[in-house]
mmCIF file of C-alpha atoms in Angstrom:
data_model
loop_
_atom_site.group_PDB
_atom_site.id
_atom_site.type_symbol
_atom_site.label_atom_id
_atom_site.label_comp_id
_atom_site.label_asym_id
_atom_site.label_seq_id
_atom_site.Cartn_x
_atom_site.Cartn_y
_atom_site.Cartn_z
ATOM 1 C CA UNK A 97 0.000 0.000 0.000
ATOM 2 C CA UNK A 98 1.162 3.485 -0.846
ATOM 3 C CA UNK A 99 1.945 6.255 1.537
ATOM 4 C CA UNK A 100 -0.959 9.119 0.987
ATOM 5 C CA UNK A 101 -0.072 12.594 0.139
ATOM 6 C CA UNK A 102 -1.630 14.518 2.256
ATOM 7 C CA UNK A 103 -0.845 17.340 0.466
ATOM 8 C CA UNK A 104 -3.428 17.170 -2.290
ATOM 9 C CA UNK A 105 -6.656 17.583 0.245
ATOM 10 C CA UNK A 106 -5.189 20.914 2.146
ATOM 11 C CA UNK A 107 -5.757 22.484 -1.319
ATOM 12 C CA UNK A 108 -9.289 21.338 -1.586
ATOM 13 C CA UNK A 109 -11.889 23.752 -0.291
ATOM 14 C CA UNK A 110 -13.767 22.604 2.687
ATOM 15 C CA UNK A 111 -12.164 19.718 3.617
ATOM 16 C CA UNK A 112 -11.229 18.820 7.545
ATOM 17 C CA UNK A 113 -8.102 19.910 7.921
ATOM 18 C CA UNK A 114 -8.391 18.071 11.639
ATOM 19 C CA UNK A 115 -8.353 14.779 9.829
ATOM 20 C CA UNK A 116 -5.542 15.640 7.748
ATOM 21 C CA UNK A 117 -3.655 16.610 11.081
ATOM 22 C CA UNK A 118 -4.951 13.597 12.845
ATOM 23 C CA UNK A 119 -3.512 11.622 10.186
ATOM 24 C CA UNK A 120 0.084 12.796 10.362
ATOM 25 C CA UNK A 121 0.414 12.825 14.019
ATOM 26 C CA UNK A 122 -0.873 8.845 13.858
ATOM 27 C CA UNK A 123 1.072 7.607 11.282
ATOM 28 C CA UNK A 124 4.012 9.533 12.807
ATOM 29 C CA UNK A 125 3.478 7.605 16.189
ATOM 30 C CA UNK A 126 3.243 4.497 14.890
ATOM 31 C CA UNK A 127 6.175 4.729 12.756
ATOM 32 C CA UNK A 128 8.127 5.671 15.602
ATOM 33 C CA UNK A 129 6.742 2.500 17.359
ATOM 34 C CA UNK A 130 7.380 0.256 14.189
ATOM 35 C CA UNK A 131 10.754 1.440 14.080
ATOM 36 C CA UNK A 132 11.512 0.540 17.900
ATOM 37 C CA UNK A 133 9.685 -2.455 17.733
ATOM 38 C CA UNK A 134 12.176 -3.744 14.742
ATOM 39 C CA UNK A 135 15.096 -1.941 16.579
ATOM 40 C CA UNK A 136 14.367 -4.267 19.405
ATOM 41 C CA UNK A 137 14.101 -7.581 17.995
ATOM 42 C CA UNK A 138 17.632 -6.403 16.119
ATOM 43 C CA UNK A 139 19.457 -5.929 19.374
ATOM 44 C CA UNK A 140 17.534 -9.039 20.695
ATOM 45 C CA UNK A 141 19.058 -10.947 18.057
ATOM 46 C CA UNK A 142 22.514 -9.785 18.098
ATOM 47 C CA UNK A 143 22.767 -9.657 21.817
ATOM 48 C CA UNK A 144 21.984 -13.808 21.117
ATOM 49 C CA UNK A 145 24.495 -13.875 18.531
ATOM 50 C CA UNK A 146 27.087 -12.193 20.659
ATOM 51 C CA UNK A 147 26.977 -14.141 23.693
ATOM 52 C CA UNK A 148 26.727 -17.814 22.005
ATOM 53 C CA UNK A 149 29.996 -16.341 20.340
ATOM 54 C CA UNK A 150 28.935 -15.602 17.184
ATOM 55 C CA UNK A 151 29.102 -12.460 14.656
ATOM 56 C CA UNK A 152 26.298 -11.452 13.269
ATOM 57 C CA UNK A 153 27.866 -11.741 9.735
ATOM 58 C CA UNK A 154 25.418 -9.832 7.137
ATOM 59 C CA UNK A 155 27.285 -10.690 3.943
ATOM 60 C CA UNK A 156 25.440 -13.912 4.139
ATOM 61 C CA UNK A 157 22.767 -12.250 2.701
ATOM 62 C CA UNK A 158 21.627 -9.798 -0.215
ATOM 63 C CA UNK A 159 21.606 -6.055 1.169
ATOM 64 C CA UNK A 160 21.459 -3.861 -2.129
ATOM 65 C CA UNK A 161 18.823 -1.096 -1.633
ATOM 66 C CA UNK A 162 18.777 1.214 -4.476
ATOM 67 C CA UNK A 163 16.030 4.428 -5.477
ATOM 68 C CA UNK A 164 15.747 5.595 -8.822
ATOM 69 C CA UNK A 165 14.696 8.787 -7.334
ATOM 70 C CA UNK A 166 14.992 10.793 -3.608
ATOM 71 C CA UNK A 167 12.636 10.004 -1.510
ATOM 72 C CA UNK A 168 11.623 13.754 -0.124
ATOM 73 C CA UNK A 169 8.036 12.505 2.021
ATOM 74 C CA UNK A 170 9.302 11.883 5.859
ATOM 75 C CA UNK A 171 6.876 9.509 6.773
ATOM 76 C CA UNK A 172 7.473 7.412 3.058
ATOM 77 C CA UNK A 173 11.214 7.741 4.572
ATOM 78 C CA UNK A 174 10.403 6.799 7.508
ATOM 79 C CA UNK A 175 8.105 3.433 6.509
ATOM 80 C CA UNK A 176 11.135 2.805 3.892
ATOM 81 C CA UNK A 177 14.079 2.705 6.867
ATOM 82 C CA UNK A 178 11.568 0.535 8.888
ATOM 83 C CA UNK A 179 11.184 -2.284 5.737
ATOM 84 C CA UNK A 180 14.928 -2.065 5.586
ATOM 85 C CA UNK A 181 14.983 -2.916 8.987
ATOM 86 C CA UNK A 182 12.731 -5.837 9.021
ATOM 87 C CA UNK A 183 15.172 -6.983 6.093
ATOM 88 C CA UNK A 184 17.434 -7.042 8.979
ATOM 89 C CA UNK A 185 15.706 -8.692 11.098
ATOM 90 C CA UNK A 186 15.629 -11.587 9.050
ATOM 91 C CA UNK A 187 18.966 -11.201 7.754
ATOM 92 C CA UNK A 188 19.849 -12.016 11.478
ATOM 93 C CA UNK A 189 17.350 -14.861 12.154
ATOM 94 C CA UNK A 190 18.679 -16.524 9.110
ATOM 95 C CA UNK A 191 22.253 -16.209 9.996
ATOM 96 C CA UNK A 192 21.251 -17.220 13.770
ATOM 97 C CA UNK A 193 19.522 -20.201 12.459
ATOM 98 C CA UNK A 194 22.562 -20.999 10.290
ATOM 99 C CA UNK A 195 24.540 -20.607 12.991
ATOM 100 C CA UNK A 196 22.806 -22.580 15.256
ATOM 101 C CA UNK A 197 21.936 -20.005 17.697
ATOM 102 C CA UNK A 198 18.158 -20.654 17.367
ATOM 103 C CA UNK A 199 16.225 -23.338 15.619
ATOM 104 C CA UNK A 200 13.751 -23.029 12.661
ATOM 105 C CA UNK A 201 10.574 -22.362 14.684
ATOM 106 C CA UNK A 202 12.188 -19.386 16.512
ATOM 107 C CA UNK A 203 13.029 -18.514 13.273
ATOM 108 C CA UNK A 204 9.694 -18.411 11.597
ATOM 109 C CA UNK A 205 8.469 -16.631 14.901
ATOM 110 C CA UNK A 206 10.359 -14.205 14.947
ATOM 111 C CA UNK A 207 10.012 -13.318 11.264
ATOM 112 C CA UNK A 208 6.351 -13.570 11.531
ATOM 113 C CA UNK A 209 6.291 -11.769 14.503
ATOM 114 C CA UNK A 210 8.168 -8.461 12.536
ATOM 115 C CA UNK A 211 5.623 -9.406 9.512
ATOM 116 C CA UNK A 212 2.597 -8.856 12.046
ATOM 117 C CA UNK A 213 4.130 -5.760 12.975
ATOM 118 C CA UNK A 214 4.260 -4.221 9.834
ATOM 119 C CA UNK A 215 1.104 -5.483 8.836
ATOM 120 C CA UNK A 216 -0.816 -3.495 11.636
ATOM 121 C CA UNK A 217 0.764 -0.583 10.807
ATOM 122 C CA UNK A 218 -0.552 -0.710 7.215
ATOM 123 C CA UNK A 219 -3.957 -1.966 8.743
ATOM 124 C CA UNK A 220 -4.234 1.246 10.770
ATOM 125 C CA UNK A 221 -2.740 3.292 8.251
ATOM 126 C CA UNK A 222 -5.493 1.937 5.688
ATOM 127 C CA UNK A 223 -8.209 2.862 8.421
ATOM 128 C CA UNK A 224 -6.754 6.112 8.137
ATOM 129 C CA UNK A 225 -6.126 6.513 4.569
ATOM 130 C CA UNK A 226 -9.739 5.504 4.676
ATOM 131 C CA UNK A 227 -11.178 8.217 6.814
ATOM 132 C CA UNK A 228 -9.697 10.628 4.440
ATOM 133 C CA UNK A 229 -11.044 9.571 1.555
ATOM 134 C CA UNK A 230 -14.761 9.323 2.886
ATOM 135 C CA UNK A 231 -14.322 13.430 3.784
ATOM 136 C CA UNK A 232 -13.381 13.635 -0.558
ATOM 137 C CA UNK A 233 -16.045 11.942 -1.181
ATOM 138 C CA UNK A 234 -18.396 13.924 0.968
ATOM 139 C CA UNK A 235 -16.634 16.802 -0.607
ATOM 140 C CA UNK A 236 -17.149 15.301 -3.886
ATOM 141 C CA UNK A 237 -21.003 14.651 -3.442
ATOM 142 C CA UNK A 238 -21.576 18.734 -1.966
ATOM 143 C CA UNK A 239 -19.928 19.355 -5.710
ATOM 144 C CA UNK A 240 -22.167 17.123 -7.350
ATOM 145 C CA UNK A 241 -25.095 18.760 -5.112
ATOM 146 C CA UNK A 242 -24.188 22.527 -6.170
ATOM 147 C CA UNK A 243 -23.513 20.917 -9.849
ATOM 148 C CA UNK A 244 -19.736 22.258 -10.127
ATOM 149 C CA UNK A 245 -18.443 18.820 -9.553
ATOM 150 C CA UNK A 246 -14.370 19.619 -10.368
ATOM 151 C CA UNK A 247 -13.163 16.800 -12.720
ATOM 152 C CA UNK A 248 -9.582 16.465 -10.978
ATOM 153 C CA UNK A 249 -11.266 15.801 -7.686
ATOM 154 C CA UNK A 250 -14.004 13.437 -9.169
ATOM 155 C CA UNK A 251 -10.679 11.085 -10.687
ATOM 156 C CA UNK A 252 -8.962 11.212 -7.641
ATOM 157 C CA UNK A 253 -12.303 9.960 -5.791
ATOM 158 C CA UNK A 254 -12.924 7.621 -8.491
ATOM 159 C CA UNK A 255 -9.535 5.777 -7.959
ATOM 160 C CA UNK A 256 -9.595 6.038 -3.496
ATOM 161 C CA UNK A 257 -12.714 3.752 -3.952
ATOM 162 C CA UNK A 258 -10.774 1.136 -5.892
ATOM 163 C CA UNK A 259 -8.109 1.609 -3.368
ATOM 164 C CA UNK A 260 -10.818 1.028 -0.214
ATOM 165 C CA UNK A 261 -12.183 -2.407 -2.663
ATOM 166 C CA UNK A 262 -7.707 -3.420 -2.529
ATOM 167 C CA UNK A 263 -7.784 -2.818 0.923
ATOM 168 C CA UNK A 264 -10.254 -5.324 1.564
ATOM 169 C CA UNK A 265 -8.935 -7.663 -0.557
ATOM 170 C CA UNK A 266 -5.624 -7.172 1.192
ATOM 171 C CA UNK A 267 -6.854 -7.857 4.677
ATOM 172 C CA UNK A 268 -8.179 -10.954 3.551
ATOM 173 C CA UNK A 269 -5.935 -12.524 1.706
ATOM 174 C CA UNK A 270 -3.382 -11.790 4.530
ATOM 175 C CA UNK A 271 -5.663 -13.246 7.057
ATOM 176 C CA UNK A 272 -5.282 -16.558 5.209
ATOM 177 C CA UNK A 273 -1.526 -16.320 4.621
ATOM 178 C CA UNK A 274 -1.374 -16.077 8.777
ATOM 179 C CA UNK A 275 -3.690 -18.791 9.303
ATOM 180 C CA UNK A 276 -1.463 -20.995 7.107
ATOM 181 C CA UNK A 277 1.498 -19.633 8.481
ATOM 182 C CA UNK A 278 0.680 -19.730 12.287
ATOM 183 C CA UNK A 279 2.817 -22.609 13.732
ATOM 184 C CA UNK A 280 2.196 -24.672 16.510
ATOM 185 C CA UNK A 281 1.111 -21.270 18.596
ATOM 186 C CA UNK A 282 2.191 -22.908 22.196
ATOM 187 C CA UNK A 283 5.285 -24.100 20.662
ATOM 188 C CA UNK A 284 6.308 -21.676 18.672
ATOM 189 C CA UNK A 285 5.122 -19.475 21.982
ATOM 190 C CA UNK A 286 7.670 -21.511 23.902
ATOM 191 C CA UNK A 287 10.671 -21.254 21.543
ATOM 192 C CA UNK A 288 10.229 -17.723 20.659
ATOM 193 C CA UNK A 289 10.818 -17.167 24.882
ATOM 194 C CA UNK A 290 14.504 -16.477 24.126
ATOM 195 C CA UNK A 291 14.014 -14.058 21.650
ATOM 196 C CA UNK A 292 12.221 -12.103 24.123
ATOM 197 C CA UNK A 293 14.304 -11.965 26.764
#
């Protein structure tokens, strides 16, 4: 899911600027929290690394991250540094599990534990997302009402409801990924206890 611009609906007459501003200061917090969250797990990890006497080597694995262009939005930044982190998160549970530092079902915990993570931040940030487009499309219909409906805003609106229809189809399709995926919860509970501490 993409980042919204915010930017577009401050220019649109009548819309509520509070939800625009509730917006950013939400997805700001829970970046912040996303990022600590995957900062945590990181240290976890290493910290295990460290004391069984292991490095936590990275050139194991892939780490290329390229942009064609700058990326000038804080909070797209912000959600980019976090991804990069999760890639390091299971950079590290891979080379722990290599290593022998935890087995395969800490592994996948772990991992699906940062996955979950990421996932409700893109659920909240959809509910959101969502909130703001309902206020264009109220703005949309008072245009439609007065009969100066503004073609620019009526695309834009046009496209946010197939967006709200992907959203949908996102949730669910990631609900069944994480029912497949859940492993044996009290065991995987059990192992994941050293990741934790």
């Amino acid at each position: 899911m993409r980042l919204n611009s915010s930017n577009q609906y401050r220019k649109w007459r009548d819309f509520d600027i509070t939800l625009l501003d509730r917006y950013a200061a939400i997805v700001t917090s829970k970046l912040a929290g996303l990022d600590a969250t995957m900062q945590q797990t990181i240290d976890r990890l290493q910290k295990l690394l460290e004391q069984s006497g292991q490095q936590g080597d990275l050139t194991l694995w892939p780490t290329k991250y390229v942009t064609d262009v700058p990326i000038i939005a804080a909070q797209a930044r912000a959600y980019l540094a976090v991804l990069q982190k999760m890639d390091r998160v299971y950079t590290l549970t891979g080379t722990a599990n290599l290593l022998g530092v935890i087995d395969s079902t800490q592994r996948a915990q772990a991992e699906l534990q940062a996955k979950r993570a990421v996932r409700a931040f893109r659920s909240i940030l959809q509910t959101e997302v969502t909130r703001l487009y309902r206020e264009a499309e109220r703005i949309m219909g008072q245009q439609r009402q007065l009969g100066k409906a503004d073609p620019a805003i009526a695309e834009v609106v046009q496209q946010q409801q197939q967006d709200i229809a992907e959203f949908e189809q996102g949730r669910q399709r990631e609900a069944q990924e994480d029912a497949s995926s859940e492993l044996a919860s009290t065991a995987g509970s059990d192992a994941c206890a050293v990741l934790a501490a």
